[in-house]
Tab-separated table of C-alpha atoms in Angstrom:
chain	number	residue	atom	x	y	z
A	10	MET	CA	-19.705	115.188	14.130
A	11	SER	CA	-18.286	118.666	14.340
A	12	ARG	CA	-17.464	118.707	10.634
A	13	ASP	CA	-19.967	119.571	7.925
A	14	THR	CA	-22.065	116.729	6.601
A	15	GLY	CA	-20.873	115.092	3.413
A	16	SER	CA	-23.608	116.850	1.469
A	17	GLU	CA	-22.565	120.247	2.802
A	18	ALA	CA	-18.922	119.604	1.981
A	19	LEU	CA	-19.801	118.481	-1.548
A	20	ALA	CA	-22.001	121.553	-2.036
A	21	ARG	CA	-19.062	123.766	-1.073
A	22	LEU	CA	-17.116	122.360	-4.032
A	23	ALA	CA	-19.370	124.407	-6.261
A	24	GLU	CA	-18.301	127.555	-4.395
A	25	GLU	CA	-14.608	127.169	-5.289
A	26	ARG	CA	-13.335	129.896	-7.579
A	27	VAL	CA	-11.997	129.011	-11.036
A	28	ASP	CA	-8.508	130.334	-11.688
A	29	HIS	CA	-5.022	129.439	-12.937
A	30	ARG	CA	-4.834	126.302	-10.743
A	31	PHE	CA	-7.063	124.339	-13.100
A	32	LYS	CA	-5.724	123.277	-16.477
A	33	GLY	CA	-7.742	123.582	-19.605
A	34	LEU	CA	-10.567	125.732	-18.309
A	35	PRO	CA	-11.615	128.905	-20.169
A	36	PRO	CA	-9.426	131.880	-19.223
A	37	ASP	CA	-12.498	134.134	-19.217
A	38	ALA	CA	-14.040	131.952	-16.501
A	39	ASP	CA	-11.531	133.210	-13.911
A	40	GLY	CA	-13.318	134.410	-10.843
A	41	LEU	CA	-16.515	132.409	-11.467
A	42	THR	CA	-17.369	129.728	-8.987
A	43	VAL	CA	-17.356	126.143	-10.248
A	44	GLY	CA	-21.129	126.123	-9.821
A	45	GLU	CA	-21.559	129.280	-11.864
A	46	LEU	CA	-19.352	127.872	-14.647
A	47	ALA	CA	-21.265	124.606	-14.684
A	48	ALA	CA	-24.574	126.494	-14.889
A	49	GLN	CA	-23.380	128.174	-18.094
A	50	ARG	CA	-23.255	124.714	-19.776
A	51	ARG	CA	-20.385	125.748	-21.991
A	52	ASN	CA	-19.344	123.673	-24.960
A	53	LEU	CA	-16.005	121.941	-24.625
A	54	PHE	CA	-15.048	122.749	-28.222
A	55	THR	CA	-16.429	126.218	-28.843
A	56	ASP	CA	-16.658	128.079	-25.561
A	57	GLY	CA	-13.117	128.883	-24.555
A	58	PHE	CA	-11.613	125.683	-23.167
A	59	THR	CA	-7.878	125.547	-23.923
A	60	THR	CA	-5.812	122.537	-24.927
A	61	PRO	CA	-4.807	120.228	-23.554
A	62	VAL	CA	-8.015	119.478	-21.706
A	63	LEU	CA	-9.187	116.201	-20.205
A	64	ALA	CA	-12.889	115.414	-20.234
A	65	LEU	CA	-15.147	112.687	-18.885
A	66	SER	CA	-18.081	111.468	-20.908
A	67	ALA	CA	-21.277	112.045	-18.903
A	68	GLU	CA	-23.086	109.187	-20.627
A	69	ARG	CA	-20.281	106.644	-20.330
A	70	LEU	CA	-19.589	107.518	-16.721
A	71	GLU	CA	-23.229	106.850	-15.825
A	72	HIS	CA	-23.223	103.648	-17.860
A	73	ASN	CA	-20.187	102.314	-15.969
A	74	LEU	CA	-21.652	103.167	-12.575
A	75	ARG	CA	-24.914	101.370	-13.398
A	76	LEU	CA	-23.185	98.345	-14.898
A	77	MET	CA	-21.049	97.609	-11.829
A	78	GLU	CA	-23.972	98.200	-9.498
A	79	THR	CA	-25.955	95.609	-11.495
A	80	TYR	CA	-23.000	93.195	-11.589
A	81	ALA	CA	-22.487	93.308	-7.801
A	82	ASP	CA	-26.199	92.777	-7.184
A	83	ARG	CA	-26.390	89.877	-9.608
A	84	HIS	CA	-23.513	88.063	-7.935
A	85	GLY	CA	-24.466	88.788	-4.321
A	86	LEU	CA	-21.403	90.938	-3.717
A	87	ALA	CA	-20.978	94.038	-1.586
A	88	PHE	CA	-18.945	96.662	-3.385
A	89	ALA	CA	-16.275	98.997	-2.062
A	90	PRO	CA	-14.616	100.469	-5.204
A	91	HIS	CA	-11.015	101.527	-4.884
A	92	GLY	CA	-11.148	105.334	-4.571
A	93	LYS	CA	-7.443	105.851	-5.174
A	94	THR	CA	-8.283	105.573	-8.873
A	95	SER	CA	-10.058	108.926	-8.878
A	96	MET	CA	-9.712	110.569	-5.434
A	97	ALA	CA	-12.871	112.450	-6.418
A	98	PRO	CA	-15.437	112.902	-3.632
A	99	GLN	CA	-18.218	113.576	-6.176
A	100	LEU	CA	-17.531	110.167	-7.702
A	101	PHE	CA	-17.366	108.580	-4.244
A	102	ARG	CA	-20.854	109.916	-3.631
A	103	ARG	CA	-22.175	108.663	-6.968
A	104	GLN	CA	-20.660	105.225	-6.365
A	105	ILE	CA	-22.348	105.019	-2.980
A	106	GLU	CA	-25.634	106.212	-4.515
A	107	HIS	CA	-25.209	103.317	-6.981
A	108	GLY	CA	-25.143	100.811	-4.159
A	109	ALA	CA	-21.510	100.780	-2.965
A	110	TRP	CA	-21.029	99.581	0.619
A	111	GLY	CA	-18.223	102.111	1.051
A	112	ILE	CA	-14.922	103.207	-0.531
A	113	THR	CA	-11.590	101.405	-0.583
A	114	LEU	CA	-8.491	103.539	-0.037
A	115	ALA	CA	-4.767	102.934	0.411
A	116	VAL	CA	-3.137	105.591	2.643
A	117	PRO	CA	-4.192	107.890	5.508
A	118	HIS	CA	-4.352	111.050	3.376
A	119	GLN	CA	-6.971	109.407	1.185
A	120	VAL	CA	-9.036	108.447	4.209
A	121	ARG	CA	-8.939	112.053	5.430
A	122	VAL	CA	-10.297	113.206	2.063
A	123	ALA	CA	-13.079	110.626	2.172
A	124	ARG	CA	-13.996	111.576	5.735
A	125	ALA	CA	-14.060	115.265	4.875
A	126	TYR	CA	-16.766	114.489	2.333
A	127	GLY	CA	-18.862	112.249	4.538
A	128	VAL	CA	-17.786	108.719	3.595
A	129	GLN	CA	-18.902	106.503	6.477
A	130	ARG	CA	-17.352	103.164	5.484
A	131	VAL	CA	-13.730	102.772	4.445
A	132	PHE	CA	-11.760	99.638	3.548
A	133	LEU	CA	-8.064	100.462	3.883
A	134	ALA	CA	-6.343	97.971	1.579
A	135	ASN	CA	-2.943	98.461	3.067
A	136	GLU	CA	-0.936	97.977	6.220
A	137	LEU	CA	-1.109	100.962	8.560
A	138	THR	CA	1.577	101.376	11.215
A	139	ASP	CA	1.867	105.172	11.313
A	140	ALA	CA	1.133	106.185	14.906
A	141	ALA	CA	-0.132	109.690	14.046
A	142	ALA	CA	-2.519	108.333	11.422
A	143	LEU	CA	-3.771	105.599	13.762
A	144	ARG	CA	-4.469	108.147	16.510
A	145	TRP	CA	-6.397	110.283	14.021
A	146	ILE	CA	-8.450	107.241	12.965
A	147	ALA	CA	-9.120	106.460	16.640
A	148	ASP	CA	-10.396	110.016	17.103
A	149	GLU	CA	-12.680	109.611	14.072
A	150	LEU	CA	-14.093	106.373	15.485
A	151	ALA	CA	-14.614	107.961	18.904
A	152	SER	CA	-16.398	111.041	17.555
A	153	ASP	CA	-18.636	109.249	15.024
A	154	PRO	CA	-20.327	105.989	16.065
A	155	ALA	CA	-21.475	105.448	12.474
A	156	PHE	CA	-17.949	105.469	11.023
A	157	ARG	CA	-16.424	102.111	10.180
A	158	ILE	CA	-12.912	101.400	8.894
A	159	ILE	CA	-11.407	98.018	8.085
A	160	CYS	CA	-7.639	97.741	7.698
A	161	TYR	CA	-5.156	95.093	6.545
A	162	VAL	CA	-2.677	93.422	8.901
A	163	ASP	CA	0.084	91.181	7.628
A	164	SER	CA	2.658	90.775	10.418
A	165	VAL	CA	2.940	90.351	14.142
A	166	ARG	CA	5.251	93.375	14.233
A	167	GLY	CA	2.597	95.453	12.457
A	168	VAL	CA	-0.017	94.365	14.959
A	169	GLU	CA	2.301	95.343	17.831
A	170	LEU	CA	2.862	98.823	16.343
A	171	MET	CA	-0.874	99.356	15.821
A	172	ASP	CA	-1.628	98.232	19.368
A	173	ARG	CA	0.982	100.558	20.822
A	174	ALA	CA	-0.432	103.577	18.952
A	175	LEU	CA	-4.043	102.761	19.800
A	176	ARG	CA	-3.829	101.980	23.507
A	177	GLY	CA	-6.403	103.858	25.540
A	178	THR	CA	-8.708	104.511	22.555
A	179	ALA	CA	-12.451	104.112	22.801
A	180	ARG	CA	-13.182	101.723	19.927
A	181	PRO	CA	-11.081	98.903	18.454
A	182	VAL	CA	-10.019	99.146	14.848
A	183	ASP	CA	-11.405	96.352	12.661
A	184	VAL	CA	-8.704	94.421	10.805
A	185	VAL	CA	-8.482	91.628	8.232
A	186	VAL	CA	-5.501	89.370	7.769
A	187	GLU	CA	-4.088	89.901	4.298
A	188	LEU	CA	-3.137	86.698	2.485
A	189	ALA	CA	-0.372	87.318	-0.028
A	190	ALA	CA	-1.000	86.395	-3.614
A	191	GLY	CA	2.110	84.210	-3.676
A	192	GLU	CA	5.888	84.277	-3.292
A	193	GLY	CA	7.338	87.376	-4.788
A	194	ALA	CA	3.976	89.146	-4.724
A	195	ARG	CA	3.395	92.412	-2.952
A	196	THR	CA	2.253	92.683	0.685
A	197	GLY	CA	0.477	89.996	2.685
A	198	VAL	CA	1.201	86.928	4.821
A	199	ARG	CA	2.824	84.162	2.800
A	200	THR	CA	1.511	81.046	4.528
A	201	GLU	CA	-1.621	79.987	6.389
A	202	ALA	CA	0.417	79.191	9.498
A	203	GLU	CA	1.791	82.719	9.531
A	204	CYS	CA	-1.772	84.046	9.023
A	205	ALA	CA	-2.765	82.194	12.227
A	206	SER	CA	0.134	83.806	14.089
A	207	VAL	CA	-0.977	87.280	12.971
A	208	ALA	CA	-4.552	86.484	13.986
A	209	ASP	CA	-3.345	85.312	17.388
A	210	ALA	CA	-1.469	88.593	17.820
A	211	VAL	CA	-4.683	90.538	17.042
A	212	ALA	CA	-6.600	88.442	19.602
A	213	ASP	CA	-4.022	89.375	22.253
A	214	THR	CA	-4.860	93.083	21.911
A	215	GLU	CA	-7.807	95.157	23.086
A	216	THR	CA	-7.277	97.788	20.401
A	217	LEU	CA	-7.859	95.629	17.329
A	218	ARG	CA	-10.716	93.319	16.269
A	219	LEU	CA	-10.258	90.575	13.696
A	220	VAL	CA	-13.266	90.693	11.314
A	221	GLY	CA	-12.135	88.628	8.312
A	222	VAL	CA	-9.558	87.930	5.619
A	223	ALA	CA	-8.666	89.704	2.415
A	224	GLY	CA	-6.128	90.065	-0.368
A	225	TYR	CA	-5.533	91.183	-3.939
A	226	GLU	CA	-5.647	88.559	-6.662
A	227	GLY	CA	-4.158	90.965	-9.213
A	228	GLU	CA	-0.724	90.267	-7.660
A	229	VAL	CA	-0.874	86.523	-8.360
A	230	PRO	CA	2.414	85.744	-10.165
A	231	GLN	CA	1.891	84.907	-13.838
A	232	ALA	CA	-1.820	85.408	-13.313
A	233	ASP	CA	-4.211	83.335	-15.394
A	234	PRO	CA	-7.708	82.010	-14.615
A	235	GLU	CA	-6.424	78.792	-13.031
A	236	ARG	CA	-3.844	80.474	-10.777
A	237	VAL	CA	-6.233	83.251	-9.743
A	238	HIS	CA	-9.032	80.810	-8.900
A	239	ALA	CA	-6.575	78.700	-6.909
A	240	TRP	CA	-5.446	81.668	-4.820
A	241	LEU	CA	-9.037	82.777	-4.214
A	242	ARG	CA	-9.855	79.276	-2.991
A	243	ARG	CA	-6.943	79.615	-0.531
A	244	LEU	CA	-8.411	82.889	0.673
A	245	VAL	CA	-11.842	81.304	1.184
A	246	GLY	CA	-10.215	78.319	2.896
A	247	LEU	CA	-8.462	80.659	5.306
A	248	ALA	CA	-11.783	82.220	6.235
A	249	VAL	CA	-13.271	78.784	6.794
A	250	ASP	CA	-10.358	77.689	9.026
A	251	PHE	CA	-10.464	80.885	11.075
A	252	ASP	CA	-14.213	80.459	11.544
A	253	LYS	CA	-13.837	76.846	12.675
A	254	GLY	CA	-11.216	78.010	15.168
A	255	GLY	CA	-13.649	80.465	16.732
A	256	ARG	CA	-11.664	83.522	15.701
A	257	PHE	CA	-14.787	85.437	14.645
A	258	ALA	CA	-16.818	84.879	17.816
A	259	GLY	CA	-18.845	87.879	18.837
A	260	LEU	CA	-19.075	89.487	15.391
A	261	ASP	CA	-22.193	90.289	13.384
A	262	GLU	CA	-20.587	89.305	10.109
A	263	ILE	CA	-17.364	87.934	8.607
A	264	VAL	CA	-15.570	89.963	5.924
A	265	VAL	CA	-14.042	88.166	2.951
A	266	SER	CA	-12.633	90.621	0.406
A	267	ALA	CA	-10.732	90.663	-2.892
A	268	GLY	CA	-11.200	92.065	-6.331
A	269	GLY	CA	-9.191	94.400	-8.500
A	270	SER	CA	-10.340	95.448	-11.948
A	271	ALA	CA	-8.824	92.533	-13.889
A	272	TRP	CA	-10.193	89.388	-12.228
A	273	PHE	CA	-13.484	90.280	-10.544
A	274	ASP	CA	-15.225	87.520	-12.523
A	275	ALA	CA	-13.002	85.004	-10.760
A	276	VAL	CA	-13.829	86.618	-7.418
A	277	ALA	CA	-17.536	86.287	-8.203
A	278	ASP	CA	-17.069	82.623	-9.180
A	279	VAL	CA	-15.173	81.559	-6.048
A	280	PHE	CA	-17.134	83.719	-3.607
A	281	ALA	CA	-20.364	82.217	-4.945
A	282	ASP	CA	-19.179	78.823	-3.695
A	283	LEU	CA	-18.055	80.023	-0.282
A	284	PRO	CA	-19.142	77.410	2.275
A	285	GLY	CA	-21.621	78.331	4.971
A	286	LEU	CA	-19.903	79.936	7.964
A	287	SER	CA	-21.139	80.497	11.469
A	288	LEU	CA	-22.104	84.098	10.660
A	289	PRO	CA	-23.309	86.035	7.609
A	290	VAL	CA	-20.477	86.884	5.215
A	291	LEU	CA	-19.783	90.313	3.700
A	292	LYS	CA	-18.336	89.331	0.311
A	293	LEU	CA	-16.604	92.587	-0.529
A	294	LEU	CA	-15.445	93.366	-4.075
A	295	ARG	CA	-13.030	96.318	-4.489
A	296	SER	CA	-12.666	96.983	-8.232
A	297	GLY	CA	-12.113	100.688	-8.893
A	298	ALA	CA	-10.875	101.390	-12.429
A	299	TYR	CA	-14.338	100.687	-13.846
A	300	VAL	CA	-15.597	104.172	-13.047
A	301	SER	CA	-13.804	105.726	-16.023
A	302	HIS	CA	-12.424	102.519	-17.585
A	303	ASP	CA	-9.777	103.194	-20.257
A	304	ASP	CA	-8.689	102.682	-23.879
A	305	GLY	CA	-5.698	100.503	-23.134
A	306	HIS	CA	-4.666	98.310	-20.199
A	307	TYR	CA	-8.046	97.653	-18.584
A	308	ARG	CA	-9.928	97.541	-21.822
A	309	LYS	CA	-7.783	94.542	-22.825
A	310	ILE	CA	-8.113	92.652	-19.553
A	311	THR	CA	-11.584	93.472	-18.275
A	312	PRO	CA	-13.529	90.415	-17.110
A	313	PHE	CA	-16.390	91.538	-19.372
A	314	ASN	CA	-14.205	90.462	-22.321
A	315	ARG	CA	-14.187	86.922	-20.861
A	316	VAL	CA	-17.910	86.973	-19.980
A	317	PRO	CA	-19.490	89.298	-22.573
A	318	GLU	CA	-23.063	88.421	-21.598
A	319	GLU	CA	-22.469	90.384	-18.364
A	320	GLY	CA	-22.202	93.663	-20.340
A	321	ALA	CA	-19.336	95.948	-21.283
A	322	LEU	CA	-17.614	98.898	-19.661
A	323	GLU	CA	-17.045	101.964	-21.782
A	324	PRO	CA	-13.960	104.222	-21.815
A	325	ALA	CA	-15.096	107.512	-20.353
A	326	PHE	CA	-11.941	109.619	-20.629
A	327	ARG	CA	-10.763	111.578	-23.630
A	328	LEU	CA	-7.786	113.921	-23.639
A	329	TRP	CA	-8.026	116.693	-26.243
A	330	ALA	CA	-4.773	118.170	-27.544
A	331	GLN	CA	-4.004	120.495	-30.416
A	332	ILE	CA	-1.571	119.990	-33.264
A	333	VAL	CA	1.108	122.648	-32.836
A	334	SER	CA	3.714	121.437	-35.339
A	335	ARG	CA	3.652	119.449	-38.585
A	336	PRO	CA	7.354	119.337	-39.583
A	337	SER	CA	6.969	116.586	-42.225
A	338	ALA	CA	4.417	114.351	-43.920
A	339	GLU	CA	5.390	111.588	-41.483
A	340	GLN	CA	5.428	113.540	-38.229
A	341	ALA	CA	3.305	115.897	-36.133
A	342	PHE	CA	3.323	117.144	-32.541
A	343	ALA	CA	0.406	117.795	-30.226
A	344	ASN	CA	0.568	119.928	-27.085
A	345	ALA	CA	-0.145	117.196	-24.490
A	346	GLY	CA	2.612	115.212	-22.835
A	347	LYS	CA	3.574	113.388	-19.656
A	348	ARG	CA	2.137	116.152	-17.485
A	349	ASP	CA	-1.301	115.519	-18.983
A	350	ALA	CA	-1.595	111.919	-20.149
A	351	ALA	CA	-1.344	108.524	-18.431
A	352	TYR	CA	1.591	106.649	-19.909
A	353	ASP	CA	2.814	104.159	-17.285
A	354	LEU	CA	0.874	101.245	-18.834
A	355	GLY	CA	0.810	102.332	-22.470
A	356	LEU	CA	0.851	105.411	-24.647
A	357	PRO	CA	-2.340	107.299	-25.522
A	358	SER	CA	-4.119	106.301	-28.693
A	359	ALA	CA	-5.220	108.804	-31.347
A	360	GLN	CA	-8.972	108.344	-31.851
A	361	VAL	CA	-10.551	111.345	-33.572
A	362	VAL	CA	-9.612	114.617	-35.222
A	363	ARG	CA	-11.689	117.819	-35.035
A	364	ARG	CA	-11.440	120.637	-37.552
A	365	ASP	CA	-13.950	123.481	-38.061
A	366	GLY	CA	-16.539	121.700	-35.942
A	367	ALA	CA	-16.379	118.410	-37.865
A	368	GLU	CA	-15.079	115.218	-36.279
A	369	ARG	CA	-13.572	112.231	-38.096
A	370	PRO	CA	-11.558	109.110	-37.200
A	371	ALA	CA	-7.815	109.656	-36.612
A	372	THR	CA	-6.896	107.382	-39.518
A	373	GLY	CA	-3.179	106.904	-40.050
A	374	ILE	CA	-2.177	108.682	-36.813
A	375	GLU	CA	-0.194	106.937	-34.064
A	376	VAL	CA	1.226	108.277	-30.811
A	377	THR	CA	4.823	107.044	-30.613
A	378	GLY	CA	6.138	108.931	-27.587
A	379	LEU	CA	5.575	111.610	-24.987
A	380	SER	CA	7.781	114.484	-23.893
A	381	ASP	CA	6.863	116.651	-20.937
A	382	GLN	CA	4.407	118.755	-22.979
A	383	HIS	CA	4.384	117.155	-26.421
A	384	ALA	CA	2.907	114.028	-27.928
A	385	TRP	CA	4.936	112.618	-30.794
A	386	LEU	CA	2.708	111.508	-33.658
A	387	ARG	CA	3.600	109.328	-36.613
A	388	THR	CA	1.378	110.051	-39.604
A	389	GLY	CA	0.815	107.844	-42.603
A	390	PRO	CA	-0.139	108.852	-46.152
A	391	GLU	CA	-3.863	108.597	-45.287
A	392	ALA	CA	-3.589	110.986	-42.315
A	393	ASP	CA	-5.411	114.292	-42.865
A	394	LEU	CA	-3.849	116.451	-40.160
A	395	GLU	CA	-3.002	120.170	-40.000
A	396	VAL	CA	-1.599	122.576	-37.433
A	397	GLY	CA	-4.539	123.763	-35.330
A	398	ASP	CA	-6.538	120.541	-35.463
A	399	TRP	CA	-7.746	119.053	-32.193
A	400	VAL	CA	-6.913	115.392	-31.616
A	401	GLY	CA	-8.921	113.273	-29.170
A	402	LEU	CA	-6.709	110.794	-27.353
A	403	GLY	CA	-7.765	107.642	-25.536
A	404	LEU	CA	-5.813	106.946	-22.316
A	405	SER	CA	-4.387	103.704	-21.067
A	406	HIS	CA	-4.604	103.851	-17.282
A	407	PRO	CA	-7.250	105.652	-15.210
A	408	CYS	CA	-5.172	105.335	-12.044
A	409	THR	CA	-2.631	107.796	-13.417
A	410	SER	CA	-5.067	109.999	-15.369
A	411	PHE	CA	-7.124	111.509	-12.555
A	412	ASP	CA	-4.008	112.511	-10.627
A	413	LYS	CA	-2.873	114.906	-13.373
A	414	TRP	CA	-6.060	116.989	-13.383
A	415	GLN	CA	-7.591	118.750	-10.383
A	416	LEU	CA	-10.830	119.849	-12.035
A	417	ILE	CA	-12.206	117.715	-14.882
A	418	PRO	CA	-15.089	118.745	-17.140
A	419	VAL	CA	-17.848	116.194	-17.569
A	420	ALA	CA	-19.210	116.603	-21.093
A	421	GLU	CA	-22.251	115.240	-22.873
A	422	ALA	CA	-21.915	113.735	-26.345
A	423	ASP	CA	-22.417	117.111	-28.045
A	424	GLY	CA	-19.705	118.751	-25.958
A	425	THR	CA	-21.978	120.433	-23.388
A	426	VAL	CA	-20.129	120.519	-20.063
A	427	VAL	CA	-22.568	119.737	-17.272
A	428	GLU	CA	-20.308	119.244	-14.250
A	429	TYR	CA	-16.732	119.565	-13.019
A	430	ILE	CA	-15.105	116.780	-10.985
A	431	ARG	CA	-12.654	117.880	-8.275
A	432	THR	CA	-9.794	115.519	-7.413
A	433	TYR	CA	-7.418	115.372	-4.423
A	434	PHE	CA	-4.002	113.711	-4.858
């Protein structure tokens, strides 16, 4: 490859200069490199960080990485976590170091980021018909024999567009037929007969290679354990039928993939019973929100709640804001709003209050709304809250938390910042 290795590209992140682009960082750090600032091991609360500031827990991040590595191993699953959650190459690397097969992504820009930082295996969980992007992927495949990308297909028309853009390229692009989660769901082929037609269209090209089947069980309408298991059995049945029909002849393995962050226990259950096929099967799980987890949406629906003996993920994000107005005994305002906090699947939750170095539970404090740069707080009689206090907020959706912060401090339990995570959205 003509590009730097992934390790060299990651090392260069430490050479980036800290300046006004990065929210919450100490103003007196301007001009330092990220590496120099990290080496100072500043304290999040006492060494110049300004509110609002988002931080990742170093201990909880490592816990979550280890837990999902153990889970995948225990259930015989390969793991390609969805990188769109974080779009953070440093986290991609740590996930791969913790056993991930590769990284799942959704759009060409994300693949370009991953490739720039040395990711060698990508599962593109989306249809790709953009000719310019396909030609770029073909160039990547031609220049790097070790690079592998697997992409969804869900229509004959899509296959035709891909074939047109890829003609004359050196290596075929591996594709999986996406089975829709049901009528009214998102993308994907609605019936098994239509899946066969798409597979036939792939077989008629020299630019694409059918390597398996996939889908996303999180889109099952009115999802519950019974409906999700039923759809997963359809997915497995499709793989079995394709194999019996000789559609995977000439491969080294067959890919069967599913798994968001809400139903990966069901994926493990059904994939464990996958019948023997003519080739080894890559059972590929794609859950991504686990890396930071959250204090709202995913915390309520994590499979570990249903199967507690498997362990428990821990929310790793906390957004720190400062009380800037206390107009009445029932109301207060903090200086973090929609620009800073995930809110699409639930408002932040007030967790702790810091004053003069002491931290206590945020008793009697509730976030009731967000403006662009303010959080609206309702305060009860038991709330001890003053202008100037810092409030630690739990966030409800990691997928829209990372995208609001380009450089995120990773802090140990005592507030010592040991690393900064760079994101690309």
